[in-house]
Amino acid sequence: MGKADFLSPKAISNRIKAKGLQKLRWYCQMCQKQCRDENGFKCHCMSESHQRQLLLASENPTKFMDYFSDEFKSDFVELLRRRFGTKRVHNNIVYNEYISNREHIHMNSTQWETLTDFTKWLGREGFCKVDETPKGWYIQYIDRDPETIRRQEEQERRKKQELDDEERSARFIEEQVRRGRDGKETEETPAYTELKRESEEEKAGINRKLFVSPGSSVMGASALKAAASTSTKRKDTSSSETRGEKKKKKSALEEIIEMEEKKKQKQQAVRTDYWLQPNIVVKVTTKRLGEKYHKKKAVVTEVRDRYAAVVKMIDSGDKLKLDQDHVETVIPAPGKRVLILNGPYRDTEALLEGIDEKNFSATLTLDSGEQKGKRVDVAYEDFCKLA
């Protein structure tokens, strides 16, 4: 007889059997045998080997059921912990992945009749957090590993410390603002003092030179001009003094804001929208060239019109002309040499000291120029690995 056709029922059945994807109701857990159909399962139940296994199980049925239940629970919880961690996931998704293993313990040999009963039992025993929704039951693993608990406590302590630092800086800024306001109020409020004589022997007198007779109009006009010029000088002097005091006295918060604005203006003045440089390593990000070049590294050999470059692929040696929007910078390991592409230290070679993933920046030590040896913080996109 010839070999069965590839799409014949027999060939399909043989392939399914080879994969182990059979119906669970035709599986005998005691004998660990998978039957293909109802007739095969019936014949197996009447076999002598199955009868011997039933006699062994009938002596102590609770022992076998507890063993299978414990194995099923251990494997299920281990899969949930390893595959999904502490994520909230549908119980049926975990179960389908569990039964995909050919050697798994079947639920019909455990103390639980349905997956819902097993899910509720996990919630009652404290292995998982369970909740029922219109879409079904969801479970979430509770990680009670001492190392995990210690790591969580360490993270909470760091968060609390960061909050304390933020509160301390906020209080400092508020204190500076309050001092600045108090200083302004003190400047604006005039201080009134009581008129007192330095000694009682002194007598009040009037300067008669300022007063003239009605007949002498020339003297009167000159006296008025002198008095007016004197008052004008006093006003100019007082106003200049007031302006000088206002310019001198600034709160600490205003000085900090002014310094930050000057720093931002300086950085914006030296930044450009083009960054390509020869002899740097870049990564191809465009998918238009196919999977052969996508996410592959290349060396810039020539820059054209500031925004385009000719690159040579490191793996294949092919040469391509790409726009700067189709490539990105490459960050090497600490200790490697890089080139700063943008900002106040543009075209300066440096040494990569460390990477700050939280702020998306790196610490560089300048290796050329007038400021050689200076440590600076540069954003990821502003420096690149040297070829």
mmCIF file with all atom_site columns, N, CA, C and O in Angstrom, residues 139-166:
data_model
loop_
_atom_site.group_PDB
_atom_site.id
_atom_site.type_symbol
_atom_site.label_atom_id
_atom_site.label_alt_id
_atom_site.label_comp_id
_atom_site.label_asym_id
_atom_site.label_entity_id
_atom_site.label_seq_id
_atom_site.pdbx_PDB_ins_code
_atom_site.Cartn_x
_atom_site.Cartn_y
_atom_site.Cartn_z
_atom_site.occupancy
_atom_site.B_iso_or_equiv
_atom_site.pdbx_formal_charge
_atom_site.auth_seq_id
_atom_site.auth_comp_id
_atom_site.auth_asym_id
_atom_site.auth_atom_id
_atom_site.pdbx_PDB_model_num
ATOM 1   N N  . ILE A 1 139 ? -5.772 36.891 36.487 1.00 0.00 ? 139 ILE A N  1
ATOM 2   C CA . ILE A 1 139 ? -4.907 36.552 37.627 1.00 0.00 ? 139 ILE A CA 1
ATOM 3   C C  . ILE A 1 139 ? -3.640 37.385 37.556 1.00 0.00 ? 139 ILE A C  1
ATOM 4   O O  . ILE A 1 139 ? -3.197 37.791 36.480 1.00 0.00 ? 139 ILE A O  1
ATOM 5   N N  . GLN A 1 140 ? -3.047 37.624 38.741 1.00 0.00 ? 140 GLN A N  1
ATOM 6   C CA . GLN A 1 140 ? -1.804 38.381 38.854 1.00 0.00 ? 140 GLN A CA 1
ATOM 7   C C  . GLN A 1 140 ? -0.950 37.740 39.941 1.00 0.00 ? 140 GLN A C  1
ATOM 8   O O  . GLN A 1 140 ? -1.377 37.616 41.092 1.00 0.00 ? 140 GLN A O  1
ATOM 9   N N  . TYR A 1 141 ? 0.239  37.320 39.560 1.00 0.00 ? 141 TYR A N  1
ATOM 10  C CA . TYR A 1 141 ? 1.108  36.592 40.490 1.00 0.00 ? 141 TYR A CA 1
ATOM 11  C C  . TYR A 1 141 ? 1.612  37.511 41.597 1.00 0.00 ? 141 TYR A C  1
ATOM 12  O O  . TYR A 1 141 ? 1.983  38.662 41.352 1.00 0.00 ? 141 TYR A O  1
ATOM 13  N N  . ILE A 1 142 ? 1.641  36.986 42.829 1.00 0.00 ? 142 ILE A N  1
ATOM 14  C CA . ILE A 1 142 ? 2.159  37.726 43.982 1.00 0.00 ? 142 ILE A CA 1
ATOM 15  C C  . ILE A 1 142 ? 3.556  37.192 44.279 1.00 0.00 ? 142 ILE A C  1
ATOM 16  O O  . ILE A 1 142 ? 3.718  36.031 44.672 1.00 0.00 ? 142 ILE A O  1
ATOM 17  N N  . ASP A 1 143 ? 4.549  38.028 44.067 1.00 0.00 ? 143 ASP A N  1
ATOM 18  C CA . ASP A 1 143 ? 5.949  37.627 44.244 1.00 0.00 ? 143 ASP A CA 1
ATOM 19  C C  . ASP A 1 143 ? 6.360  37.855 45.692 1.00 0.00 ? 143 ASP A C  1
ATOM 20  O O  . ASP A 1 143 ? 6.454  38.991 46.151 1.00 0.00 ? 143 ASP A O  1
ATOM 21  N N  . ARG A 1 144 ? 6.599  36.761 46.423 1.00 0.00 ? 144 ARG A N  1
ATOM 22  C CA . ARG A 1 144 ? 7.011  36.857 47.828 1.00 0.00 ? 144 ARG A CA 1
ATOM 23  C C  . ARG A 1 144 ? 8.465  36.437 48.025 1.00 0.00 ? 144 ARG A C  1
ATOM 24  O O  . ARG A 1 144 ? 8.864  36.078 49.132 1.00 0.00 ? 144 ARG A O  1
ATOM 25  N N  . ASP A 1 145 ? 9.258  36.514 46.977 1.00 0.00 ? 145 ASP A N  1
ATOM 26  C CA . ASP A 1 145 ? 10.679 36.187 47.082 1.00 0.00 ? 145 ASP A CA 1
ATOM 27  C C  . ASP A 1 145 ? 11.387 37.236 47.944 1.00 0.00 ? 145 ASP A C  1
ATOM 28  O O  . ASP A 1 145 ? 11.189 38.442 47.757 1.00 0.00 ? 145 ASP A O  1
ATOM 29  N N  . PRO A 1 146 ? 12.203 36.825 48.927 1.00 0.00 ? 146 PRO A N  1
ATOM 30  C CA . PRO A 1 146 ? 12.887 37.818 49.800 1.00 0.00 ? 146 PRO A CA 1
ATOM 31  C C  . PRO A 1 146 ? 13.747 38.801 49.019 1.00 0.00 ? 146 PRO A C  1
ATOM 32  O O  . PRO A 1 146 ? 13.803 39.993 49.365 1.00 0.00 ? 146 PRO A O  1
ATOM 33  N N  . GLU A 1 147 ? 14.395 38.351 47.957 1.00 0.00 ? 147 GLU A N  1
ATOM 34  C CA . GLU A 1 147 ? 15.229 39.243 47.162 1.00 0.00 ? 147 GLU A CA 1
ATOM 35  C C  . GLU A 1 147 ? 14.368 40.303 46.459 1.00 0.00 ? 147 GLU A C  1
ATOM 36  O O  . GLU A 1 147 ? 14.739 41.476 46.396 1.00 0.00 ? 147 GLU A O  1
ATOM 37  N N  . THR A 1 148 ? 13.208 39.879 45.965 1.00 0.00 ? 148 THR A N  1
ATOM 38  C CA . THR A 1 148 ? 12.294 40.828 45.309 1.00 0.00 ? 148 THR A CA 1
ATOM 39  C C  . THR A 1 148 ? 11.754 41.842 46.305 1.00 0.00 ? 148 THR A C  1
ATOM 40  O O  . THR A 1 148 ? 11.664 43.041 46.009 1.00 0.00 ? 148 THR A O  1
ATOM 41  N N  . ILE A 1 149 ? 11.388 41.368 47.502 1.00 0.00 ? 149 ILE A N  1
ATOM 42  C CA . ILE A 1 149 ? 10.876 42.287 48.533 1.00 0.00 ? 149 ILE A CA 1
ATOM 43  C C  . ILE A 1 149 ? 11.949 43.292 48.930 1.00 0.00 ? 149 ILE A C  1
ATOM 44  O O  . ILE A 1 149 ? 11.671 44.495 49.101 1.00 0.00 ? 149 ILE A O  1
ATOM 45  N N  . ARG A 1 150 ? 13.210 42.809 49.069 1.00 0.00 ? 150 ARG A N  1
ATOM 46  C CA . ARG A 1 150 ? 14.297 43.721 49.429 1.00 0.00 ? 150 ARG A CA 1
ATOM 47  C C  . ARG A 1 150 ? 14.521 44.762 48.327 1.00 0.00 ? 150 ARG A C  1
ATOM 48  O O  . ARG A 1 150 ? 14.738 45.953 48.609 1.00 0.00 ? 150 ARG A O  1
ATOM 49  N N  . ARG A 1 151 ? 14.429 44.325 47.068 1.00 0.00 ? 151 ARG A N  1
ATOM 50  C CA . ARG A 1 151 ? 14.609 45.256 45.958 1.00 0.00 ? 151 ARG A CA 1
ATOM 51  C C  . ARG A 1 151 ? 13.487 46.299 45.912 1.00 0.00 ? 151 ARG A C  1
ATOM 52  O O  . ARG A 1 151 ? 13.731 47.479 45.658 1.00 0.00 ? 151 ARG A O  1
ATOM 53  N N  . GLN A 1 152 ? 12.253 45.874 46.176 1.00 0.00 ? 152 GLN A N  1
ATOM 54  C CA . GLN A 1 152 ? 11.142 46.825 46.212 1.00 0.00 ? 152 GLN A CA 1
ATOM 55  C C  . GLN A 1 152 ? 11.297 47.837 47.339 1.00 0.00 ? 152 GLN A C  1
ATOM 56  O O  . GLN A 1 152 ? 11.028 49.028 47.169 1.00 0.00 ? 152 GLN A O  1
ATOM 57  N N  . GLU A 1 153 ? 11.731 47.367 48.509 1.00 0.00 ? 153 GLU A N  1
ATOM 58  C CA . GLU A 1 153 ? 11.966 48.291 49.623 1.00 0.00 ? 153 GLU A CA 1
ATOM 59  C C  . GLU A 1 153 ? 13.069 49.293 49.288 1.00 0.00 ? 153 GLU A C  1
ATOM 60  O O  . GLU A 1 153 ? 12.976 50.475 49.640 1.00 0.00 ? 153 GLU A O  1
ATOM 61  N N  . GLU A 1 154 ? 14.111 48.819 48.587 1.00 0.00 ? 154 GLU A N  1
ATOM 62  C CA . GLU A 1 154 ? 15.194 49.718 48.194 1.00 0.00 ? 154 GLU A CA 1
ATOM 63  C C  . GLU A 1 154 ? 14.687 50.786 47.214 1.00 0.00 ? 154 GLU A C  1
ATOM 64  O O  . GLU A 1 154 ? 15.041 51.962 47.319 1.00 0.00 ? 154 GLU A O  1
ATOM 65  N N  . GLN A 1 155 ? 13.825 50.371 46.276 1.00 0.00 ? 155 GLN A N  1
ATOM 66  C CA . GLN A 1 155 ? 13.261 51.336 45.333 1.00 0.00 ? 155 GLN A CA 1
ATOM 67  C C  . GLN A 1 155 ? 12.376 52.361 46.042 1.00 0.00 ? 155 GLN A C  1
ATOM 68  O O  . GLN A 1 155 ? 12.421 53.558 45.735 1.00 0.00 ? 155 GLN A O  1
ATOM 69  N N  . GLU A 1 156 ? 11.559 51.901 46.991 1.00 0.00 ? 156 GLU A N  1
ATOM 70  C CA . GLU A 1 156 ? 10.714 52.833 47.751 1.00 0.00 ? 156 GLU A CA 1
ATOM 71  C C  . GLU A 1 156 ? 11.560 53.813 48.561 1.00 0.00 ? 156 GLU A C  1
ATOM 72  O O  . GLU A 1 156 ? 11.233 54.994 48.672 1.00 0.00 ? 156 GLU A O  1
ATOM 73  N N  . ARG A 1 157 ? 12.661 53.311 49.128 1.00 0.00 ? 157 ARG A N  1
ATOM 74  C CA . ARG A 1 157 ? 13.539 54.199 49.904 1.00 0.00 ? 157 ARG A CA 1
ATOM 75  C C  . ARG A 1 157 ? 14.168 55.267 49.012 1.00 0.00 ? 157 ARG A C  1
ATOM 76  O O  . ARG A 1 157 ? 14.264 56.437 49.385 1.00 0.00 ? 157 ARG A O  1
ATOM 77  N N  . ARG A 1 158 ? 14.566 54.859 47.801 1.00 0.00 ? 158 ARG A N  1
ATOM 78  C CA . ARG A 1 158 ? 15.147 55.837 46.868 1.00 0.00 ? 158 ARG A CA 1
ATOM 79  C C  . ARG A 1 158 ? 14.113 56.876 46.448 1.00 0.00 ? 158 ARG A C  1
ATOM 80  O O  . ARG A 1 158 ? 14.425 58.067 46.351 1.00 0.00 ? 158 ARG A O  1
ATOM 81  N N  . LYS A 1 159 ? 12.888 56.415 46.166 1.00 0.00 ? 159 LYS A N  1
ATOM 82  C CA . LYS A 1 159 ? 11.833 57.367 45.797 1.00 0.00 ? 159 LYS A CA 1
ATOM 83  C C  . LYS A 1 159 ? 11.570 58.356 46.922 1.00 0.00 ? 159 LYS A C  1
ATOM 84  O O  . LYS A 1 159 ? 11.412 59.558 46.692 1.00 0.00 ? 159 LYS A O  1
ATOM 85  N N  . LYS A 1 160 ? 11.530 57.844 48.157 1.00 0.00 ? 160 LYS A N  1
ATOM 86  C CA . LYS A 1 160 ? 11.293 58.728 49.298 1.00 0.00 ? 160 LYS A CA 1
ATOM 87  C C  . LYS A 1 160 ? 12.432 59.737 49.442 1.00 0.00 ? 160 LYS A C  1
ATOM 88  O O  . LYS A 1 160 ? 12.200 60.921 49.726 1.00 0.00 ? 160 LYS A O  1
ATOM 89  N N  . GLN A 1 161 ? 13.672 59.273 49.222 1.00 0.00 ? 161 GLN A N  1
ATOM 90  C CA . GLN A 1 161 ? 14.815 60.175 49.313 1.00 0.00 ? 161 GLN A CA 1
ATOM 91  C C  . GLN A 1 161 ? 14.752 61.252 48.232 1.00 0.00 ? 161 GLN A C  1
ATOM 92  O O  . GLN A 1 161 ? 15.044 62.424 48.477 1.00 0.00 ? 161 GLN A O  1
ATOM 93  N N  . GLU A 1 162 ? 14.334 60.859 47.011 1.00 0.00 ? 162 GLU A N  1
ATOM 94  C CA . GLU A 1 162 ? 14.201 61.841 45.930 1.00 0.00 ? 162 GLU A CA 1
ATOM 95  C C  . GLU A 1 162 ? 13.121 62.863 46.268 1.00 0.00 ? 162 GLU A C  1
ATOM 96  O O  . GLU A 1 162 ? 13.285 64.064 46.017 1.00 0.00 ? 162 GLU A O  1
ATOM 97  N N  . LEU A 1 163 ? 12.008 62.388 46.832 1.00 0.00 ? 163 LEU A N  1
ATOM 98  C CA . LEU A 1 163 ? 10.943 63.321 47.226 1.00 0.00 ? 163 LEU A CA 1
ATOM 99  C C  . LEU A 1 163 ? 11.431 64.274 48.313 1.00 0.00 ? 163 LEU A C  1
ATOM 100 O O  . LEU A 1 163 ? 11.102 65.468 48.297 1.00 0.00 ? 163 LEU A O  1
ATOM 101 N N  . ASP A 1 164 ? 12.210 63.739 49.263 1.00 0.00 ? 164 ASP A N  1
ATOM 102 C CA . ASP A 1 164 ? 12.747 64.608 50.319 1.00 0.00 ? 164 ASP A CA 1
ATOM 103 C C  . ASP A 1 164 ? 13.660 65.674 49.727 1.00 0.00 ? 164 ASP A C  1
ATOM 104 O O  . ASP A 1 164 ? 13.614 66.841 50.132 1.00 0.00 ? 164 ASP A O  1
ATOM 105 N N  . ASP A 1 165 ? 14.488 65.279 48.751 1.00 0.00 ? 165 ASP A N  1
ATOM 106 C CA . ASP A 1 165 ? 15.372 66.262 48.107 1.00 0.00 ? 165 ASP A CA 1
ATOM 107 C C  . ASP A 1 165 ? 14.567 67.324 47.361 1.00 0.00 ? 165 ASP A C  1
ATOM 108 O O  . ASP A 1 165 ? 14.880 68.521 47.419 1.00 0.00 ? 165 ASP A O  1
ATOM 109 N N  . GLU A 1 166 ? 13.483 66.898 46.685 1.00 0.00 ? 166 GLU A N  1
ATOM 110 C CA . GLU A 1 166 ? 12.642 67.859 45.967 1.00 0.00 ? 166 GLU A CA 1
ATOM 111 C C  . GLU A 1 166 ? 11.956 68.818 46.941 1.00 0.00 ? 166 GLU A C  1
ATOM 112 O O  . GLU A 1 166 ? 11.880 70.025 46.692 1.00 0.00 ? 166 GLU A O  1
#
